[in-house]
PDB file of C-alpha atoms in Angstrom:
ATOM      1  CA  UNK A   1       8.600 -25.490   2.607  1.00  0.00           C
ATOM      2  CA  UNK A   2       5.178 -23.876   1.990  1.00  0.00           C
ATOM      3  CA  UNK A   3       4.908 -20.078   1.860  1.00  0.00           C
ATOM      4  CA  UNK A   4       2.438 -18.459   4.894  1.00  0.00           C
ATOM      5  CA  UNK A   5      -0.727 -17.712   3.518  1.00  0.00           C
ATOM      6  CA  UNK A   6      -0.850 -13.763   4.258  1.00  0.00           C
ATOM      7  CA  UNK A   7       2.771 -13.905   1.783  1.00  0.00           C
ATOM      8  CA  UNK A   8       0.726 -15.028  -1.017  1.00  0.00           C
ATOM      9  CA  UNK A   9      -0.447 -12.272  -3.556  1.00  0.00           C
ATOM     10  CA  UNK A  10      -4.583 -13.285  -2.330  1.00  0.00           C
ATOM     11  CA  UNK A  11      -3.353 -12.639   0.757  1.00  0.00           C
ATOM     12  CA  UNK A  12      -2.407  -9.283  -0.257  1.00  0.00           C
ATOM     13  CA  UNK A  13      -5.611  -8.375  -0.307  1.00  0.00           C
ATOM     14  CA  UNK A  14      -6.545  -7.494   3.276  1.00  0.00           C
ATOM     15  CA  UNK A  15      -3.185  -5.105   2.683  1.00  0.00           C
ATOM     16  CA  UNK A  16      -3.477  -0.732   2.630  1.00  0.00           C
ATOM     17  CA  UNK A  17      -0.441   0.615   0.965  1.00  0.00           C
ATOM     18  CA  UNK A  18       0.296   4.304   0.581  1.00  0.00           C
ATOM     19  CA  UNK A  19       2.552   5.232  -2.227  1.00  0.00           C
ATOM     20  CA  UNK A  20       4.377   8.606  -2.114  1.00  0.00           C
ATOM     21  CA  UNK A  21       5.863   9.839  -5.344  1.00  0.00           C
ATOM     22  CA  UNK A  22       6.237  13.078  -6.957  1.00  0.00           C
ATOM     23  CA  UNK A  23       6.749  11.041 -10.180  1.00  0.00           C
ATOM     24  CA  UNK A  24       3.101  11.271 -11.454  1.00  0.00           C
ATOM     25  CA  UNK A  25       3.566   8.341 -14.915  1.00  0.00           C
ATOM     26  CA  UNK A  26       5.629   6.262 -11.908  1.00  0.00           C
ATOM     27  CA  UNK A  27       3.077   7.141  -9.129  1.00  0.00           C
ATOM     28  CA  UNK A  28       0.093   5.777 -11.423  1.00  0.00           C
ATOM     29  CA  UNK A  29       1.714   2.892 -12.725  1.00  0.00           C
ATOM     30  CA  UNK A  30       2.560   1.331  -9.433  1.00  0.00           C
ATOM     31  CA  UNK A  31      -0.950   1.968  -8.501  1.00  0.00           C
ATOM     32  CA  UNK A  32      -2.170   0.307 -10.914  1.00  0.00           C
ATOM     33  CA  UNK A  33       0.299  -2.668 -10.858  1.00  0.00           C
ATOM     34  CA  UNK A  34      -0.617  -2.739  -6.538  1.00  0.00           C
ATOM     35  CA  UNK A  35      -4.590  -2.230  -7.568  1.00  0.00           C
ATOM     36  CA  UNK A  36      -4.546  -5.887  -8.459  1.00  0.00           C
ATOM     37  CA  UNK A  37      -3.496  -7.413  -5.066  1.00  0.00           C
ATOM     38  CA  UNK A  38      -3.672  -5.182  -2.046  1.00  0.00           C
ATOM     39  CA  UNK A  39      -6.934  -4.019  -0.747  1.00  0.00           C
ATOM     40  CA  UNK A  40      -6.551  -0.353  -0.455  1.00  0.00           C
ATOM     41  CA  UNK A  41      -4.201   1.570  -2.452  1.00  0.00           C
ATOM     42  CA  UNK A  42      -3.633   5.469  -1.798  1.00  0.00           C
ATOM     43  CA  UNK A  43      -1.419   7.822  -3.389  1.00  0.00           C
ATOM     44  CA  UNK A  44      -0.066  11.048  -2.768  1.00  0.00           C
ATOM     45  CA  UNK A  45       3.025  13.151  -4.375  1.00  0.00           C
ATOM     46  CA  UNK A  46       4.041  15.246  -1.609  1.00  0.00           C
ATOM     47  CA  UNK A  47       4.897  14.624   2.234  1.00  0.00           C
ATOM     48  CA  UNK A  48       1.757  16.971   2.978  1.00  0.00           C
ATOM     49  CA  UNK A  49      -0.769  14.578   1.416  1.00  0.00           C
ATOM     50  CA  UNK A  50       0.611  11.778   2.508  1.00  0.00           C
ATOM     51  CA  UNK A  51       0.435  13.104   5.906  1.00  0.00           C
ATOM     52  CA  UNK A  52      -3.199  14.456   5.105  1.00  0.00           C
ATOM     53  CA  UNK A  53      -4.179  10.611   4.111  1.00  0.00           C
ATOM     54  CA  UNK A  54      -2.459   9.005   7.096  1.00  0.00           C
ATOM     55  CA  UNK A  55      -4.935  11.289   9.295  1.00  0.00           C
ATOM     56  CA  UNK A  56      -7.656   9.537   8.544  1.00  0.00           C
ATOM     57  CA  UNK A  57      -6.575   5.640   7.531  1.00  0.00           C
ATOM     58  CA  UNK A  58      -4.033   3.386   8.409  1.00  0.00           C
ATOM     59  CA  UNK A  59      -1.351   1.503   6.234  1.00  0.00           C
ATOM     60  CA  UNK A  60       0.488  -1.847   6.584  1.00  0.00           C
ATOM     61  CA  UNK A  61       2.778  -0.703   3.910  1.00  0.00           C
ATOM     62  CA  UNK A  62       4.371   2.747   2.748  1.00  0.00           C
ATOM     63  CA  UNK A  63       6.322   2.812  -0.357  1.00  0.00           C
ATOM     64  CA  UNK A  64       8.263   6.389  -1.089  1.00  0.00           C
ATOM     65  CA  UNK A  65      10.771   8.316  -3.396  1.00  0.00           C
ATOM     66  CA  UNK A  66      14.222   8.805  -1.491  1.00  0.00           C
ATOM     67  CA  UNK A  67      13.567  12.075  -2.338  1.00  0.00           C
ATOM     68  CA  UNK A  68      10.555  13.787  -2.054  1.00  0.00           C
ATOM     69  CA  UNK A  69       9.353  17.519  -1.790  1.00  0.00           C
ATOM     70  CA  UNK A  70      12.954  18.523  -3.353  1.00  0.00           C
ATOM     71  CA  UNK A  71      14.957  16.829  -0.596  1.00  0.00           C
ATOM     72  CA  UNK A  72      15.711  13.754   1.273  1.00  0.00           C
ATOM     73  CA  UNK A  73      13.002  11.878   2.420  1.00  0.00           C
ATOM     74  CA  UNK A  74      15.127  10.520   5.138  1.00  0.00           C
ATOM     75  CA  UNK A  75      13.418  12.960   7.777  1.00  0.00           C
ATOM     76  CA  UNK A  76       9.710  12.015   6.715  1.00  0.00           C
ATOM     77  CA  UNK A  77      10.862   7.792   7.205  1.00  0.00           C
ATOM     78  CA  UNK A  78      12.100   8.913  10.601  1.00  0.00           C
ATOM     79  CA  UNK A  79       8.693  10.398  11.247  1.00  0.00           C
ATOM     80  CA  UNK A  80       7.184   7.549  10.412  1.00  0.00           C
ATOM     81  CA  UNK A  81       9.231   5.219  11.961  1.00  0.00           C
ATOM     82  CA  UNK A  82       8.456   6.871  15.342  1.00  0.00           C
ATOM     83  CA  UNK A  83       5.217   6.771  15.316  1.00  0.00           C
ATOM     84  CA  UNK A  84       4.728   2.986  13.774  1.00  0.00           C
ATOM     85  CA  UNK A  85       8.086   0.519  14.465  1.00  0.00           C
ATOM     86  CA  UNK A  86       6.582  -2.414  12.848  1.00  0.00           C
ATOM     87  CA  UNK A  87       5.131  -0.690   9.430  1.00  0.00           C
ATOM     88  CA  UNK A  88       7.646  -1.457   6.433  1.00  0.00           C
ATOM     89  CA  UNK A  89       8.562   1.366   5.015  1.00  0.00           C
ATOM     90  CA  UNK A  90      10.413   0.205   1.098  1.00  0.00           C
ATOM     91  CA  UNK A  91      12.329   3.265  -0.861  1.00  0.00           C
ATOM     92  CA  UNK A  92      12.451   3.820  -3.960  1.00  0.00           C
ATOM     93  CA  UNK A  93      16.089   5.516  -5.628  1.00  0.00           C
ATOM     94  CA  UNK A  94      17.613   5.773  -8.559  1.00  0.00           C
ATOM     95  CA  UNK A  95      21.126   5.244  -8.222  1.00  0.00           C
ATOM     96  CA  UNK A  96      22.100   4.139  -4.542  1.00  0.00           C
ATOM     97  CA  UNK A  97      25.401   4.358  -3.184  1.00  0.00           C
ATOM     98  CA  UNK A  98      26.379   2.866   0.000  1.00  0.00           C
ATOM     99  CA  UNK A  99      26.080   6.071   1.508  1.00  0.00           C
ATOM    100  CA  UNK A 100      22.736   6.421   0.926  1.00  0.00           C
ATOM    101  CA  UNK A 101      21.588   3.332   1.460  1.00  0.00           C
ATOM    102  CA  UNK A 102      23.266   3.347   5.157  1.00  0.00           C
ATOM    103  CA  UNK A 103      21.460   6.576   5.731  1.00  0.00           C
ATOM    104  CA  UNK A 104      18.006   4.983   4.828  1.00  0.00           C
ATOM    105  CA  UNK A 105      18.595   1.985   6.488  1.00  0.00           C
ATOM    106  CA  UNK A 106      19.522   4.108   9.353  1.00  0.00           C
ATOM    107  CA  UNK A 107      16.150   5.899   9.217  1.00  0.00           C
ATOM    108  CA  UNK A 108      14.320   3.133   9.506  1.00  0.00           C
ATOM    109  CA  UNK A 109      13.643   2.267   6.021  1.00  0.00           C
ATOM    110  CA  UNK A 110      12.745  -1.640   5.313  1.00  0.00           C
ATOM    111  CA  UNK A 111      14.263  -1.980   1.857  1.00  0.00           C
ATOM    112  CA  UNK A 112      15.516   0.081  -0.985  1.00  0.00           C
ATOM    113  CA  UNK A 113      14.560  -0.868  -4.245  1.00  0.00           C
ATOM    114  CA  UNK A 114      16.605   0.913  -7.613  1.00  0.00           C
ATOM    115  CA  UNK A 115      14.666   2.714 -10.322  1.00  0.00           C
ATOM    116  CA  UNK A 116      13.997   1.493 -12.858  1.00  0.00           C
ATOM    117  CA  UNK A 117      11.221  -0.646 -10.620  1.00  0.00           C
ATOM    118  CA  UNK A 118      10.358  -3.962 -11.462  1.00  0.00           C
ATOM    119  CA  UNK A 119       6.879  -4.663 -10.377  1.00  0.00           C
ATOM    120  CA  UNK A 120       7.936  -8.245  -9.419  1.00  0.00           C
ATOM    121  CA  UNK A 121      10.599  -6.752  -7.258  1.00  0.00           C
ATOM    122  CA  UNK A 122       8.093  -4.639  -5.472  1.00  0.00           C
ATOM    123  CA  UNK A 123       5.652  -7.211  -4.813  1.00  0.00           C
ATOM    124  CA  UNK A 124       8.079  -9.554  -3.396  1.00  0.00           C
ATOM    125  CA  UNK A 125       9.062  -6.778  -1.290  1.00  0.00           C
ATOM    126  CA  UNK A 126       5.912  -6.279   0.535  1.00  0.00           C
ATOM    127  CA  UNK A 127       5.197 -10.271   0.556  1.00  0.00           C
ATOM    128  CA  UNK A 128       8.423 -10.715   2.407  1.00  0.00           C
ATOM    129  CA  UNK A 129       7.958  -7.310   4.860  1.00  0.00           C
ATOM    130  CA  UNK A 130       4.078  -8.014   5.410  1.00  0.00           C
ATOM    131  CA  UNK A 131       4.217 -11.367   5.684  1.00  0.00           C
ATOM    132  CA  UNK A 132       3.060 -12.357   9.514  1.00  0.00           C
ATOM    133  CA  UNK A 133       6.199 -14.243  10.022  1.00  0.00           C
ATOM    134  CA  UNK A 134       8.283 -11.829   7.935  1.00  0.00           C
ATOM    135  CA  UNK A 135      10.577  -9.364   9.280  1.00  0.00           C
ATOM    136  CA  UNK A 136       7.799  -6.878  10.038  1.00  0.00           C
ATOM    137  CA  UNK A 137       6.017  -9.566  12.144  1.00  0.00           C
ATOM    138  CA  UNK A 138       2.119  -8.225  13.599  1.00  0.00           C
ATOM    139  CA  UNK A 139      -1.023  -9.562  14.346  1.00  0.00           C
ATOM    140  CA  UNK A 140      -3.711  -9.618  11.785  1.00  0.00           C
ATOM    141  CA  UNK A 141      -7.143  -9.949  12.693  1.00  0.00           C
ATOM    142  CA  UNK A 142      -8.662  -9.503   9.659  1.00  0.00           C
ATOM    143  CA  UNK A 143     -11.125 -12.116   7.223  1.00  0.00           C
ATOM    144  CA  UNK A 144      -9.023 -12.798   3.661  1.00  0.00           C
ATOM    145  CA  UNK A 145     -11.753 -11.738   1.417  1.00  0.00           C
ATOM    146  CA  UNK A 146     -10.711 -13.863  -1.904  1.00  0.00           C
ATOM    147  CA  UNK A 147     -12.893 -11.913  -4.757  1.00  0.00           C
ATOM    148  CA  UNK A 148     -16.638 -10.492  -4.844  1.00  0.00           C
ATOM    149  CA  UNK A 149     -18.947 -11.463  -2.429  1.00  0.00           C
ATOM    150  CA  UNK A 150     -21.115 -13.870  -2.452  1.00  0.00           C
ATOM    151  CA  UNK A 151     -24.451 -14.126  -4.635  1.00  0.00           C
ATOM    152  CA  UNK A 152     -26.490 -13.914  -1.008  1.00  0.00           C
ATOM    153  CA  UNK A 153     -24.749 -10.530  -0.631  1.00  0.00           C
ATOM    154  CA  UNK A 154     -28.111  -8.479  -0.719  1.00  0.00           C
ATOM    155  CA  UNK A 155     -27.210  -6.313  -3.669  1.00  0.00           C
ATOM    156  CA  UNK A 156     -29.416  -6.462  -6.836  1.00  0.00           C
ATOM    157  CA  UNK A 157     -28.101  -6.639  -9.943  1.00  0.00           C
ATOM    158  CA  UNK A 158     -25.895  -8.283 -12.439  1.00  0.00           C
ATOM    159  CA  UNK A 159     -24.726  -5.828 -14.536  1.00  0.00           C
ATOM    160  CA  UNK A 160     -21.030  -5.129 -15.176  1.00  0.00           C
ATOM    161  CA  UNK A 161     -20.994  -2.020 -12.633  1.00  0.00           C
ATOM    162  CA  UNK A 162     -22.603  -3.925  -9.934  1.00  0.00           C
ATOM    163  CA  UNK A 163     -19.869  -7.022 -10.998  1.00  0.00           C
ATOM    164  CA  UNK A 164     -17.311  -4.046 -10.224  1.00  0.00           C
ATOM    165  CA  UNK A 165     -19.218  -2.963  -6.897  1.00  0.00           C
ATOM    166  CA  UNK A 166     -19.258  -6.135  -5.492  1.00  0.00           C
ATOM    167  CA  UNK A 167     -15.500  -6.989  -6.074  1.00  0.00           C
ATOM    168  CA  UNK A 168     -14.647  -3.776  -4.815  1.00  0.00           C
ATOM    169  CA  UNK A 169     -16.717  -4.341  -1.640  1.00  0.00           C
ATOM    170  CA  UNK A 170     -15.319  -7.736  -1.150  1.00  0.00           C
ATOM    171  CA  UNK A 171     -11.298  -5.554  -1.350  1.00  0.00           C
ATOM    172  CA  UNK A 172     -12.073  -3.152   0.935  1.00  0.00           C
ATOM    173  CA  UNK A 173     -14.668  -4.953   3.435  1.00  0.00           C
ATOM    174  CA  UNK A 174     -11.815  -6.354   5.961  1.00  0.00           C
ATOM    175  CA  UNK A 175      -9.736  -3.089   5.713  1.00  0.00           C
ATOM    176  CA  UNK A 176     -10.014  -0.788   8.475  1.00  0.00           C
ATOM    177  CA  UNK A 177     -11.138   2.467   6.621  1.00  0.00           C
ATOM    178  CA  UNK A 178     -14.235   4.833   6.762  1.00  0.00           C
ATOM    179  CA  UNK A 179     -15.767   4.421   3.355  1.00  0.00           C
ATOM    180  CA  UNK A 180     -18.422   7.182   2.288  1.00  0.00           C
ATOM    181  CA  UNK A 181     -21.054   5.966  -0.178  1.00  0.00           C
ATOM    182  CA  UNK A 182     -22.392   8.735  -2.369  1.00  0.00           C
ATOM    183  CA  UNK A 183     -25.241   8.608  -4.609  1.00  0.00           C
ATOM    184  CA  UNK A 184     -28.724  10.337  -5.663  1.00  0.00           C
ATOM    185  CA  UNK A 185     -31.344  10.580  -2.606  1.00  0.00           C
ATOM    186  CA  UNK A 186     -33.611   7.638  -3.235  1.00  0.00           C
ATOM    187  CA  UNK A 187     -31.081   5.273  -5.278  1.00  0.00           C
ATOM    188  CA  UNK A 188     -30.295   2.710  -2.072  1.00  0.00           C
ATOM    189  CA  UNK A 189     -27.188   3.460  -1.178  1.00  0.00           C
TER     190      UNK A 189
END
């Protein structure tokens, strides 16, 4: 049986996931571990941010501390789940009992995952939940970018910051965010 393209960890890339931790060391290194395969990664430690970020972009994928701000994050995954059925939503707890993990499946949450987090248990997560024939089932529209664009791309240069620029165009190209390009007047942004 052959796993569905958008599964695979390319097909990751055309993926926005917002991570919500108050753990900063735990916050970064999932970041940086999600950096490598999804498209857009944003971060925030409280329920505020987060909310601030999902004003202005939208996410296939959240993953979030069972508790955050001080208290169950139960509430804020029932928020969510109103407002977007289909996004997965995975938690992230350090010891669950079956009382708690009845209360987050309850609120909507697509799986809980036990601290400490294995970034191969996390990955295979999302794969499963963003999969288009997974569990959290949508339609994507979107072109798989695989890489940095191509040498036609119009962009001159071939220096290791422009290497960077063009793989991070190719990563964030298909997502559906508002990118602002800053730079020195006269510099061809």
């Amino acid at each position: 049986m052959t796993e569905h393209p958008q599964a695979t960890l390319s097909g990751m890339r055309r993926l926005a996931v917002l991570v919500v931790s108050a753990d900063v060391a735990e916050r970064e290194r999932v970041v940086t571990d999600l950096q490598r395969h999804c498209g857009l990664v944003e971060t925030a430690g409280t329920v505020r941010r987060a909310e601030e970020i999902f004003a202005r972009c939208r996410f296939d994928c959240v993953v979030t501390d069972s508790k955050i701000d001080g208290s169950d994050s139960t509430e804020w995954v029932m928020t969510l789940r109103s407002r977007n059925r289909a996004m997965p939503i995975i938690c992230l707890s350090e010891q669950a009992d079956t009382r708690e993990v009845i209360g987050a499946m309850r609120a909507g949450v697509s799986d809980l995952l036990q601290r400490p987090l294995k970034t191969s248990a996390l990955m295979a997560s999302i794969r499963r939940l963003c999969a288009p024939a997974g569990p959290m089932a949508r339609n994507l529209t979107l072109v798989e970018v695989e890489g940095p664009l191509a040498e036609d791309d119009g962009l001159i240069g071939d220096s290791a910051v422009m290497s960077e620029l063009r793989l991070m165009i190719g990563r964030i190209a298909p997502l559906p965010a508002t990118v602002l390009v800053r730079g020195e007047t006269g510099t061809g942004k």
